[in-house]
Every structure is written in C-alpha cells, then in structure tokens.
Amino acid sequence: MFAAIAAVALAIGVVNALSGAQDAAWRGDSYDIGRRLFWELSSIIVILLLVPILTLAVRRMRQAHGLAIRIGIAAVALLGFSAFHITGMVGLRKLLLWLAGGGYDFHFSPATVLYEFRKDAVTALLLGATLWLIESRRELRKAARVAASMPAAAQEQPSSDLIWLRDGTNRVRVAPRDILWVASAGNYIEYILANGTQHLIRGTLAATESELARFAIVRVHRTRLANLDRVSGVDFKPSGDFELTFDNGQTLGGSRRYRPAVASLGGRTAPV
C-alpha cells in the first residue's frame, strides 16, 4: 500500500516539476528543473512520512459511531497533517540548503499558510479516500478468508441460537435469550442484555424486528422491541399502555398500539 502511494506521489511530483519548469520557460524565465524537483520532492517526502497518521485517522473514522464524531476526527487529522507537512517541509528544505551552503526563506504569512493549507486539504482528501478504499478491500478479503476457512456444514447451517451484531469492522455474537429489549437510537439500534451489557449497532428497528421475530422479540413500542421469553409480568394501564417486568427485575414501557403483541402473556407470566 505504502509503495503504491509513494510511486503515485513521486510520479505526480515529477510531472508537476516538469510542467512548472516548462511554464517558466514559456514566460521567459529560467527552466531550472533541478530547483523545482527539489521543492516537489521535499514536500512529497514529508507527505509520505505522514501517511501513517492518515491511515490511523481513517481506521478511527471507520470504527466511530456517528457522523459528528467522524467529522471531528477528519478535522483534527487534516489540521495535524497540514501543520506537520508545512513544518516538516520547511525544516527539511532549510536543513538541506544549509548543508549545501545556501538558505531558504518560507516567507511566512497568513496568505502563505492558507496557500499551503489549501493544497494540503486536497492531498489529505485524496489520500484519505484511497486509504478508505484500501481498508474496505482489506476487510472484505479478510472476511472472505474467514468464510473460506469455515467448515462447509457451518456455512450451510448457521447456528439458530446465536446471532451476530455487525457494525463496520466490529462483530459481537450474542444469544437471543440474553436480550431483554432493543431500542431505536437515531441511526443506531441499542441492544440491552440481561447482564447489563449494551451494544450500539448501526441499523433500523424495522430490519431488526424482522430478524428477531423468530425469537419472540416483538415490537411493544414505536421505538422498542421486547423479548417476551424474558417477561415475568405485565401491568396494563387504564390508558391502554402497559409495563413489562423482566425476570431480572428490570421494567420497560409499551404503548397501547402494540398491546395485542403481549395480550397472550397472561397465561405464561407471573400474576399481572
């Protein structure tokens, strides 16, 4: 991955240097390809050294829950990338030219920093998108290898008493019996387990309802599903709403719209 990015970056740098030198010659200035290659390659070297930072940021973004968190990670990564790039590039040029008996003036000013930041933003965006695609492909290949290594019987007959909660690169296996209820949380689904564990998974309540219906986990509210096998009592309110009591003592409210879903609990639960 790093070698591919380095090859592309070096090729772009050489082309930019040749184009800049040719433009200068057409304007009547000196061709001076060596100086332009030095500017381009000193910048590219620092960018390549910063690729691990972008890789780490991309992986954190893929694991993060919520758009706001991902935007925050991207903003911090961009600012850090640009700051390190400008500092490293200027420092490298000053050092090499000092060793050669010359000097370098960055002409530091808000306009110069903004000029460099604009270029850094485009570079970070392109590198970040490339790394994102590479990470996606890597995960798909990993999943394919895991699936290929599984026995054929296991692939054809998945366990009926276990389910996988999947969100990006995260995989959590739970027994439906351990689920007390499932609640909608914006673009995510929150699983509440009997031992107090909670899992936040990206998805919709409608899709989750269809998946869990075979385990007697049904909708009892517009935003909640309940595991009827864990219900030890139900209290019907005069308003038509109701409250479920689970076998570990926790309670969950339900709305009258979904009262038929629990109407049969009278013969299977503790006194109502």
PDB file of C-alpha atoms in Angstrom:
ATOM      1  CA  MET A   1       0.000   0.000   0.000  1.00  0.00           C
ATOM      2  CA  PHE A   2       2.711   2.432   1.017  1.00  0.00           C
ATOM      3  CA  ALA A   3       4.810   1.598  -2.062  1.00  0.00           C
ATOM      4  CA  ALA A   4       1.845   2.247  -4.364  1.00  0.00           C
ATOM      5  CA  ILE A   5       1.094   5.612  -2.760  1.00  0.00           C
ATOM      6  CA  ALA A   6       4.775   6.571  -2.882  1.00  0.00           C
ATOM      7  CA  ALA A   7       5.046   5.680  -6.581  1.00  0.00           C
ATOM      8  CA  VAL A   8       1.978   7.742  -7.481  1.00  0.00           C
ATOM      9  CA  ALA A   9       3.130  10.681  -5.353  1.00  0.00           C
ATOM     10  CA  LEU A  10       6.600  10.687  -6.895  1.00  0.00           C
ATOM     11  CA  ALA A  11       5.162  10.489 -10.404  1.00  0.00           C
ATOM     12  CA  ILE A  12       2.879  13.467  -9.690  1.00  0.00           C
ATOM     13  CA  GLY A  13       5.812  15.389  -8.215  1.00  0.00           C
ATOM     14  CA  VAL A  14       7.996  14.833 -11.261  1.00  0.00           C
ATOM     15  CA  VAL A  15       5.173  15.830 -13.628  1.00  0.00           C
ATOM     16  CA  ASN A  16       4.460  18.986 -11.595  1.00  0.00           C
ATOM     17  CA  ALA A  17       8.135  19.932 -11.640  1.00  0.00           C
ATOM     18  CA  LEU A  18       8.418  19.416 -15.406  1.00  0.00           C
ATOM     19  CA  SER A  19       5.202  21.371 -16.014  1.00  0.00           C
ATOM     20  CA  GLY A  20       6.313  24.214 -13.762  1.00  0.00           C
ATOM     21  CA  ALA A  21       9.711  24.419 -15.443  1.00  0.00           C
ATOM     22  CA  GLN A  22       8.114  24.440 -18.897  1.00  0.00           C
ATOM     23  CA  ASP A  23       5.650  27.165 -17.882  1.00  0.00           C
ATOM     24  CA  ALA A  24       8.549  29.243 -16.563  1.00  0.00           C
ATOM     25  CA  ALA A  25      10.453  28.798 -19.822  1.00  0.00           C
ATOM     26  CA  TRP A  26       7.435  29.934 -21.821  1.00  0.00           C
ATOM     27  CA  ARG A  27       7.253  33.066 -19.656  1.00  0.00           C
ATOM     28  CA  GLY A  28      10.904  33.776 -20.432  1.00  0.00           C
ATOM     29  CA  ASP A  29      12.238  32.643 -17.029  1.00  0.00           C
ATOM     30  CA  SER A  30      14.871  30.011 -16.368  1.00  0.00           C
ATOM     31  CA  TYR A  31      13.844  26.376 -16.950  1.00  0.00           C
ATOM     32  CA  ASP A  32      15.662  25.310 -13.715  1.00  0.00           C
ATOM     33  CA  ILE A  33      14.206  21.804 -13.435  1.00  0.00           C
ATOM     34  CA  GLY A  34      16.548  20.879 -10.565  1.00  0.00           C
ATOM     35  CA  ARG A  35      15.186  23.536  -8.205  1.00  0.00           C
ATOM     36  CA  ARG A  36      11.594  22.655  -8.976  1.00  0.00           C
ATOM     37  CA  LEU A  37      12.253  18.941  -8.430  1.00  0.00           C
ATOM     38  CA  PHE A  38      13.799  19.825  -5.070  1.00  0.00           C
ATOM     39  CA  TRP A  39      10.669  21.750  -3.994  1.00  0.00           C
ATOM     40  CA  GLU A  40       8.342  18.940  -5.101  1.00  0.00           C
ATOM     41  CA  LEU A  41      10.352  16.023  -3.670  1.00  0.00           C
ATOM     42  CA  SER A  42      10.995  17.700  -0.311  1.00  0.00           C
ATOM     43  CA  SER A  43       7.223  18.128   0.044  1.00  0.00           C
ATOM     44  CA  ILE A  44       6.469  14.566  -1.088  1.00  0.00           C
ATOM     45  CA  ILE A  45       8.971  13.035   1.349  1.00  0.00           C
ATOM     46  CA  VAL A  46       7.216  14.704   4.289  1.00  0.00           C
ATOM     47  CA  ILE A  47       3.779  13.686   2.957  1.00  0.00           C
ATOM     48  CA  LEU A  48       4.869  10.047   2.743  1.00  0.00           C
ATOM     49  CA  LEU A  49       6.146  10.196   6.321  1.00  0.00           C
ATOM     50  CA  LEU A  50       2.676  11.411   7.362  1.00  0.00           C
ATOM     51  CA  VAL A  51       0.739   8.605   5.631  1.00  0.00           C
ATOM     52  CA  PRO A  52       0.609   6.545   8.891  1.00  0.00           C
ATOM     53  CA  ILE A  53      -1.232   9.438  10.570  1.00  0.00           C
ATOM     54  CA  LEU A  54      -3.856   9.466   7.819  1.00  0.00           C
ATOM     55  CA  THR A  55      -4.115   5.676   7.968  1.00  0.00           C
ATOM     56  CA  LEU A  56      -4.764   5.804  11.711  1.00  0.00           C
ATOM     57  CA  ALA A  57      -7.362   8.562  11.238  1.00  0.00           C
ATOM     58  CA  VAL A  58      -9.173   6.578   8.525  1.00  0.00           C
ATOM     59  CA  ARG A  59      -9.318   3.489  10.734  1.00  0.00           C
ATOM     60  CA  ARG A  60     -10.640   5.519  13.672  1.00  0.00           C
ATOM     61  CA  MET A  61     -13.293   7.061  11.414  1.00  0.00           C
ATOM     62  CA  ARG A  62     -14.400   3.626  10.202  1.00  0.00           C
ATOM     63  CA  GLN A  63     -14.781   2.434  13.783  1.00  0.00           C
ATOM     64  CA  ALA A  64     -16.501   5.595  15.062  1.00  0.00           C
ATOM     65  CA  HIS A  65     -20.260   5.797  15.633  1.00  0.00           C
ATOM     66  CA  GLY A  66     -22.000   8.897  14.353  1.00  0.00           C
ATOM     67  CA  LEU A  67     -21.319  11.426  11.611  1.00  0.00           C
ATOM     68  CA  ALA A  68     -20.296  14.185  14.051  1.00  0.00           C
ATOM     69  CA  ILE A  69     -17.527  12.044  15.550  1.00  0.00           C
ATOM     70  CA  ARG A  70     -16.218  11.118  12.110  1.00  0.00           C
ATOM     71  CA  ILE A  71     -16.188  14.767  11.012  1.00  0.00           C
ATOM     72  CA  GLY A  72     -14.325  15.664  14.204  1.00  0.00           C
ATOM     73  CA  ILE A  73     -11.671  13.000  13.592  1.00  0.00           C
ATOM     74  CA  ALA A  74     -11.300  14.142   9.974  1.00  0.00           C
ATOM     75  CA  ALA A  75     -10.901  17.802  11.022  1.00  0.00           C
ATOM     76  CA  VAL A  76      -8.247  17.011  13.628  1.00  0.00           C
ATOM     77  CA  ALA A  77      -6.400  14.759  11.158  1.00  0.00           C
ATOM     78  CA  LEU A  78      -6.477  17.457   8.443  1.00  0.00           C
ATOM     79  CA  LEU A  79      -5.171  20.187  10.739  1.00  0.00           C
ATOM     80  CA  GLY A  80      -2.460  17.911  12.094  1.00  0.00           C
ATOM     81  CA  PHE A  81      -1.483  16.731   8.624  1.00  0.00           C
ATOM     82  CA  SER A  82      -1.177  20.277   7.297  1.00  0.00           C
ATOM     83  CA  ALA A  83       0.722  21.562  10.337  1.00  0.00           C
ATOM     84  CA  PHE A  84       3.217  18.686  10.258  1.00  0.00           C
ATOM     85  CA  HIS A  85       3.590  18.911   6.487  1.00  0.00           C
ATOM     86  CA  ILE A  86       4.332  22.627   6.415  1.00  0.00           C
ATOM     87  CA  THR A  87       6.697  22.417   9.390  1.00  0.00           C
ATOM     88  CA  GLY A  88       8.480  19.329   8.090  1.00  0.00           C
ATOM     89  CA  MET A  89       8.749  20.618   4.530  1.00  0.00           C
ATOM     90  CA  VAL A  90      10.199  23.970   5.586  1.00  0.00           C
ATOM     91  CA  GLY A  91      12.553  22.317   8.076  1.00  0.00           C
ATOM     92  CA  LEU A  92      13.807  19.795   5.504  1.00  0.00           C
ATOM     93  CA  ARG A  93      14.417  22.484   2.868  1.00  0.00           C
ATOM     94  CA  LYS A  94      16.265  24.703   5.346  1.00  0.00           C
ATOM     95  CA  LEU A  95      18.435  21.800   6.507  1.00  0.00           C
ATOM     96  CA  LEU A  96      19.375  20.537   3.048  1.00  0.00           C
ATOM     97  CA  LEU A  97      20.075  24.007   1.664  1.00  0.00           C
ATOM     98  CA  TRP A  98      22.105  24.879   4.772  1.00  0.00           C
ATOM     99  CA  LEU A  99      24.184  21.743   4.258  1.00  0.00           C
ATOM    100  CA  ALA A 100      24.677  22.821   0.631  1.00  0.00           C
ATOM    101  CA  GLY A 101      25.813  26.285   1.753  1.00  0.00           C
ATOM    102  CA  GLY A 102      22.610  28.081   0.846  1.00  0.00           C
ATOM    103  CA  GLY A 103      19.442  29.228   2.601  1.00  0.00           C
ATOM    104  CA  TYR A 104      15.667  29.034   2.362  1.00  0.00           C
ATOM    105  CA  ASP A 105      13.002  31.612   3.200  1.00  0.00           C
ATOM    106  CA  PHE A 106       9.422  30.336   3.537  1.00  0.00           C
ATOM    107  CA  HIS A 107       8.033  33.910   3.531  1.00  0.00           C
ATOM    108  CA  PHE A 108       5.786  33.052   6.458  1.00  0.00           C
ATOM    109  CA  SER A 109       2.467  34.924   6.395  1.00  0.00           C
ATOM    110  CA  PRO A 110      -1.251  34.072   6.761  1.00  0.00           C
ATOM    111  CA  ALA A 111      -1.576  34.149   2.968  1.00  0.00           C
ATOM    112  CA  THR A 112       1.318  31.700   2.537  1.00  0.00           C
ATOM    113  CA  VAL A 113      -0.040  29.347   5.205  1.00  0.00           C
ATOM    114  CA  LEU A 114      -3.509  29.459   3.629  1.00  0.00           C
ATOM    115  CA  TYR A 115      -1.987  28.733   0.220  1.00  0.00           C
ATOM    116  CA  GLU A 116      -0.232  25.642   1.581  1.00  0.00           C
ATOM    117  CA  PHE A 117      -3.262  24.557   3.620  1.00  0.00           C
ATOM    118  CA  ARG A 118      -5.492  24.519   0.528  1.00  0.00           C
ATOM    119  CA  LYS A 119      -3.073  22.165  -1.209  1.00  0.00           C
ATOM    120  CA  ASP A 120      -2.763  20.033   1.930  1.00  0.00           C
ATOM    121  CA  ALA A 121      -6.553  19.728   2.188  1.00  0.00           C
ATOM    122  CA  VAL A 122      -6.806  18.344  -1.358  1.00  0.00           C
ATOM    123  CA  THR A 123      -3.860  15.993  -0.773  1.00  0.00           C
ATOM    124  CA  ALA A 124      -5.285  14.705   2.519  1.00  0.00           C
ATOM    125  CA  LEU A 125      -8.714  14.179   0.932  1.00  0.00           C
ATOM    126  CA  LEU A 126      -7.303  12.163  -1.966  1.00  0.00           C
ATOM    127  CA  LEU A 127      -5.023  10.100   0.269  1.00  0.00           C
ATOM    128  CA  GLY A 128      -7.793   9.564   2.813  1.00  0.00           C
ATOM    129  CA  ALA A 129     -10.231   8.368   0.154  1.00  0.00           C
ATOM    130  CA  THR A 130      -7.591   5.997  -1.232  1.00  0.00           C
ATOM    131  CA  LEU A 131      -6.829   4.617   2.224  1.00  0.00           C
ATOM    132  CA  TRP A 132     -10.551   4.198   2.918  1.00  0.00           C
ATOM    133  CA  LEU A 133     -10.970   2.097  -0.224  1.00  0.00           C
ATOM    134  CA  ILE A 134      -7.876   0.063   0.624  1.00  0.00           C
ATOM    135  CA  GLU A 135      -9.165  -0.602   4.149  1.00  0.00           C
ATOM    136  CA  SER A 136     -12.560  -1.650   2.752  1.00  0.00           C
ATOM    137  CA  ARG A 137     -10.922  -4.082   0.362  1.00  0.00           C
ATOM    138  CA  ARG A 138      -8.693  -5.447   3.123  1.00  0.00           C
ATOM    139  CA  GLU A 139     -11.701  -6.125   5.355  1.00  0.00           C
ATOM    140  CA  LEU A 140     -13.599  -7.811   2.532  1.00  0.00           C
ATOM    141  CA  ARG A 141     -10.640 -10.063   1.782  1.00  0.00           C
ATOM    142  CA  LYS A 142     -10.270 -10.888   5.462  1.00  0.00           C
ATOM    143  CA  ALA A 143     -13.956 -11.761   5.723  1.00  0.00           C
ATOM    144  CA  ALA A 144     -13.664 -13.932   2.608  1.00  0.00           C
ATOM    145  CA  ARG A 145     -10.706 -15.802   4.103  1.00  0.00           C
ATOM    146  CA  VAL A 146     -12.595 -16.387   7.343  1.00  0.00           C
ATOM    147  CA  ALA A 147     -15.634 -17.649   5.453  1.00  0.00           C
ATOM    148  CA  ALA A 148     -13.476 -19.921   3.312  1.00  0.00           C
ATOM    149  CA  SER A 149     -11.817 -21.401   6.387  1.00  0.00           C
ATOM    150  CA  MET A 150     -15.138 -22.320   7.992  1.00  0.00           C
ATOM    151  CA  PRO A 151     -16.361 -25.897   7.593  1.00  0.00           C
ATOM    152  CA  ALA A 152     -18.925 -26.313   4.830  1.00  0.00           C
ATOM    153  CA  ALA A 153     -21.545 -27.544   7.294  1.00  0.00           C
ATOM    154  CA  ALA A 154     -21.090 -24.453   9.419  1.00  0.00           C
ATOM    155  CA  GLN A 155     -21.593 -22.205   6.385  1.00  0.00           C
ATOM    156  CA  GLU A 156     -24.697 -24.042   5.208  1.00  0.00           C
ATOM    157  CA  GLN A 157     -26.317 -24.447   8.629  1.00  0.00           C
ATOM    158  CA  PRO A 158     -25.714 -21.325  10.721  1.00  0.00           C
ATOM    159  CA  SER A 159     -26.470 -21.631  14.411  1.00  0.00           C
ATOM    160  CA  SER A 160     -30.093 -20.827  15.153  1.00  0.00           C
ATOM    161  CA  ASP A 161     -29.496 -19.926  18.797  1.00  0.00           C
ATOM    162  CA  LEU A 162     -26.824 -17.260  18.219  1.00  0.00           C
ATOM    163  CA  ILE A 163     -26.854 -14.009  16.262  1.00  0.00           C
ATOM    164  CA  TRP A 164     -24.087 -11.694  15.119  1.00  0.00           C
ATOM    165  CA  LEU A 165     -24.325  -7.962  15.701  1.00  0.00           C
ATOM    166  CA  ARG A 166     -22.325  -6.275  12.938  1.00  0.00           C
ATOM    167  CA  ASP A 167     -21.264  -2.653  12.622  1.00  0.00           C
ATOM    168  CA  GLY A 168     -18.361  -1.841  10.301  1.00  0.00           C
ATOM    169  CA  THR A 169     -15.380  -3.851  11.495  1.00  0.00           C
ATOM    170  CA  ASN A 170     -16.989  -4.782  14.817  1.00  0.00           C
ATOM    171  CA  ARG A 171     -18.551  -8.226  15.333  1.00  0.00           C
ATOM    172  CA  VAL A 172     -20.338  -9.264  18.521  1.00  0.00           C
ATOM    173  CA  ARG A 173     -22.053 -12.633  18.964  1.00  0.00           C
ATOM    174  CA  VAL A 174     -24.956 -12.845  21.417  1.00  0.00           C
ATOM    175  CA  ALA A 175     -27.600 -15.381  22.335  1.00  0.00           C
ATOM    176  CA  PRO A 176     -31.147 -14.113  21.684  1.00  0.00           C
ATOM    177  CA  ARG A 177     -32.103 -15.445  25.120  1.00  0.00           C
ATOM    178  CA  ASP A 178     -29.758 -12.851  26.677  1.00  0.00           C
ATOM    179  CA  ILE A 179     -31.520  -9.914  25.016  1.00  0.00           C
ATOM    180  CA  LEU A 180     -34.031  -8.047  27.184  1.00  0.00           C
ATOM    181  CA  TRP A 181     -35.042  -5.357  24.737  1.00  0.00           C
ATOM    182  CA  VAL A 182     -33.886  -3.454  21.674  1.00  0.00           C
ATOM    183  CA  ALA A 183     -34.378   0.299  21.290  1.00  0.00           C
ATOM    184  CA  SER A 184     -34.031   2.710  18.392  1.00  0.00           C
ATOM    185  CA  ALA A 185     -31.393   5.431  18.841  1.00  0.00           C
ATOM    186  CA  GLY A 186     -31.375   7.617  15.743  1.00  0.00           C
ATOM    187  CA  ASN A 187     -29.465   5.796  13.015  1.00  0.00           C
ATOM    188  CA  TYR A 188     -28.456   3.099  15.502  1.00  0.00           C
ATOM    189  CA  ILE A 189     -30.032   0.203  17.368  1.00  0.00           C
ATOM    190  CA  GLU A 190     -29.236  -0.351  21.048  1.00  0.00           C
ATOM    191  CA  TYR A 191     -29.311  -3.902  22.394  1.00  0.00           C
ATOM    192  CA  ILE A 192     -29.865  -4.226  26.159  1.00  0.00           C
ATOM    193  CA  LEU A 193     -28.751  -7.579  27.576  1.00  0.00           C
ATOM    194  CA  ALA A 194     -29.774  -9.217  30.835  1.00  0.00           C
ATOM    195  CA  ASN A 195     -26.276  -8.870  32.315  1.00  0.00           C
ATOM    196  CA  GLY A 196     -26.345  -5.100  31.832  1.00  0.00           C
ATOM    197  CA  THR A 197     -24.236  -5.054  28.655  1.00  0.00           C
ATOM    198  CA  GLN A 198     -25.317  -2.658  25.912  1.00  0.00           C
ATOM    199  CA  HIS A 199     -24.367  -2.777  22.232  1.00  0.00           C
ATOM    200  CA  LEU A 200     -24.924   0.142  19.842  1.00  0.00           C
ATOM    201  CA  ILE A 201     -25.222  -1.096  16.250  1.00  0.00           C
ATOM    202  CA  ARG A 202     -25.967   0.878  13.090  1.00  0.00           C
ATOM    203  CA  GLY A 203     -29.284  -0.186  11.593  1.00  0.00           C
ATOM    204  CA  THR A 204     -33.049   0.287  11.622  1.00  0.00           C
ATOM    205  CA  LEU A 205     -35.596  -1.040  14.075  1.00  0.00           C
ATOM    206  CA  ALA A 206     -37.774  -2.401  11.265  1.00  0.00           C
ATOM    207  CA  ALA A 207     -34.967  -4.590   9.921  1.00  0.00           C
ATOM    208  CA  THR A 208     -34.076  -5.734  13.424  1.00  0.00           C
ATOM    209  CA  GLU A 209     -37.699  -6.583  14.140  1.00  0.00           C
ATOM    210  CA  SER A 210     -37.858  -8.872  11.103  1.00  0.00           C
ATOM    211  CA  GLU A 211     -34.605 -10.569  12.083  1.00  0.00           C
ATOM    212  CA  LEU A 212     -35.551 -11.174  15.726  1.00  0.00           C
ATOM    213  CA  ALA A 213     -39.239 -12.027  15.358  1.00  0.00           C
ATOM    214  CA  ARG A 214     -38.457 -15.776  15.372  1.00  0.00           C
ATOM    215  CA  PHE A 215     -37.016 -15.420  18.882  1.00  0.00           C
ATOM    216  CA  ALA A 216     -40.244 -13.947  20.346  1.00  0.00           C
ATOM    217  CA  ILE A 217     -38.655 -10.479  20.347  1.00  0.00           C
ATOM    218  CA  VAL A 218     -41.529  -8.272  19.193  1.00  0.00           C
ATOM    219  CA  ARG A 219     -42.390  -4.607  18.982  1.00  0.00           C
ATOM    220  CA  VAL A 220     -44.044  -3.193  22.081  1.00  0.00           C
ATOM    221  CA  HIS A 221     -43.496   0.483  21.305  1.00  0.00           C
ATOM    222  CA  ARG A 222     -42.758   2.596  18.257  1.00  0.00           C
ATOM    223  CA  THR A 223     -39.092   2.685  19.286  1.00  0.00           C
ATOM    224  CA  ARG A 224     -38.695  -0.569  21.241  1.00  0.00           C
ATOM    225  CA  LEU A 225     -38.735  -4.355  20.890  1.00  0.00           C
ATOM    226  CA  ALA A 226     -39.040  -6.678  23.898  1.00  0.00           C
ATOM    227  CA  ASN A 227     -38.069 -10.296  24.466  1.00  0.00           C
ATOM    228  CA  LEU A 228     -41.330 -11.926  25.580  1.00  0.00           C
ATOM    229  CA  ASP A 229     -39.488 -15.030  26.768  1.00  0.00           C
ATOM    230  CA  ARG A 230     -37.841 -12.904  29.476  1.00  0.00           C
ATOM    231  CA  VAL A 231     -41.047 -11.236  30.654  1.00  0.00           C
ATOM    232  CA  SER A 232     -42.224 -12.291  34.119  1.00  0.00           C
ATOM    233  CA  GLY A 233     -45.084  -9.827  34.495  1.00  0.00           C
ATOM    234  CA  VAL A 234     -47.137  -7.264  32.636  1.00  0.00           C
ATOM    235  CA  ASP A 235     -49.114  -4.368  34.097  1.00  0.00           C
ATOM    236  CA  PHE A 236     -51.869  -2.992  31.864  1.00  0.00           C
ATOM    237  CA  LYS A 237     -52.609   0.695  32.476  1.00  0.00           C
ATOM    238  CA  PRO A 238     -56.061   2.314  32.272  1.00  0.00           C
ATOM    239  CA  SER A 239     -54.774   4.357  29.317  1.00  0.00           C
ATOM    240  CA  GLY A 240     -54.147   1.165  27.383  1.00  0.00           C
ATOM    241  CA  ASP A 241     -50.394   1.382  27.735  1.00  0.00           C
ATOM    242  CA  PHE A 242     -48.571  -1.315  29.675  1.00  0.00           C
ATOM    243  CA  GLU A 243     -45.376  -2.023  31.574  1.00  0.00           C
ATOM    244  CA  LEU A 244     -43.338  -5.203  31.207  1.00  0.00           C
ATOM    245  CA  THR A 245     -41.309  -6.661  34.054  1.00  0.00           C
ATOM    246  CA  PHE A 246     -38.429  -8.915  33.062  1.00  0.00           C
ATOM    247  CA  ASP A 247     -37.153 -11.887  35.020  1.00  0.00           C
ATOM    248  CA  ASN A 248     -34.196  -9.845  36.318  1.00  0.00           C
ATOM    249  CA  GLY A 249     -36.444  -7.131  37.739  1.00  0.00           C
ATOM    250  CA  GLN A 250     -35.966  -4.503  35.036  1.00  0.00           C
ATOM    251  CA  THR A 251     -39.041  -2.883  33.501  1.00  0.00           C
ATOM    252  CA  LEU A 252     -39.921  -1.489  30.094  1.00  0.00           C
ATOM    253  CA  GLY A 253     -42.923   0.543  28.971  1.00  0.00           C
ATOM    254  CA  GLY A 254     -45.078  -0.363  25.990  1.00  0.00           C
ATOM    255  CA  SER A 255     -47.749   1.579  24.123  1.00  0.00           C
ATOM    256  CA  ARG A 256     -51.389   0.604  23.637  1.00  0.00           C
ATOM    257  CA  ARG A 257     -50.918   0.428  19.890  1.00  0.00           C
ATOM    258  CA  TYR A 258     -48.859  -2.737  20.416  1.00  0.00           C
ATOM    259  CA  ARG A 259     -50.936  -4.189  23.252  1.00  0.00           C
ATOM    260  CA  PRO A 260     -52.053  -7.189  21.127  1.00  0.00           C
ATOM    261  CA  ALA A 261     -48.422  -8.328  20.985  1.00  0.00           C
ATOM    262  CA  VAL A 262     -48.461  -9.001  24.741  1.00  0.00           C
ATOM    263  CA  ALA A 263     -52.119  -9.978  25.139  1.00  0.00           C
ATOM    264  CA  SER A 264     -51.164 -13.666  25.299  1.00  0.00           C
ATOM    265  CA  LEU A 265     -48.781 -13.180  28.215  1.00  0.00           C
ATOM    266  CA  GLY A 266     -51.498 -13.651  30.806  1.00  0.00           C
ATOM    267  CA  GLY A 267     -51.172 -17.413  30.614  1.00  0.00           C
ATOM    268  CA  ARG A 268     -47.369 -17.550  30.569  1.00  0.00           C
ATOM    269  CA  THR A 269     -46.199 -14.949  33.088  1.00  0.00           C
ATOM    270  CA  ALA A 270     -46.373 -14.265  36.785  1.00  0.00           C
ATOM    271  CA  PRO A 271     -49.566 -12.645  38.170  1.00  0.00           C
ATOM    272  CA  VAL A 272     -50.482  -9.487  36.341  1.00  0.00           C
TER     273      VAL A 272
END
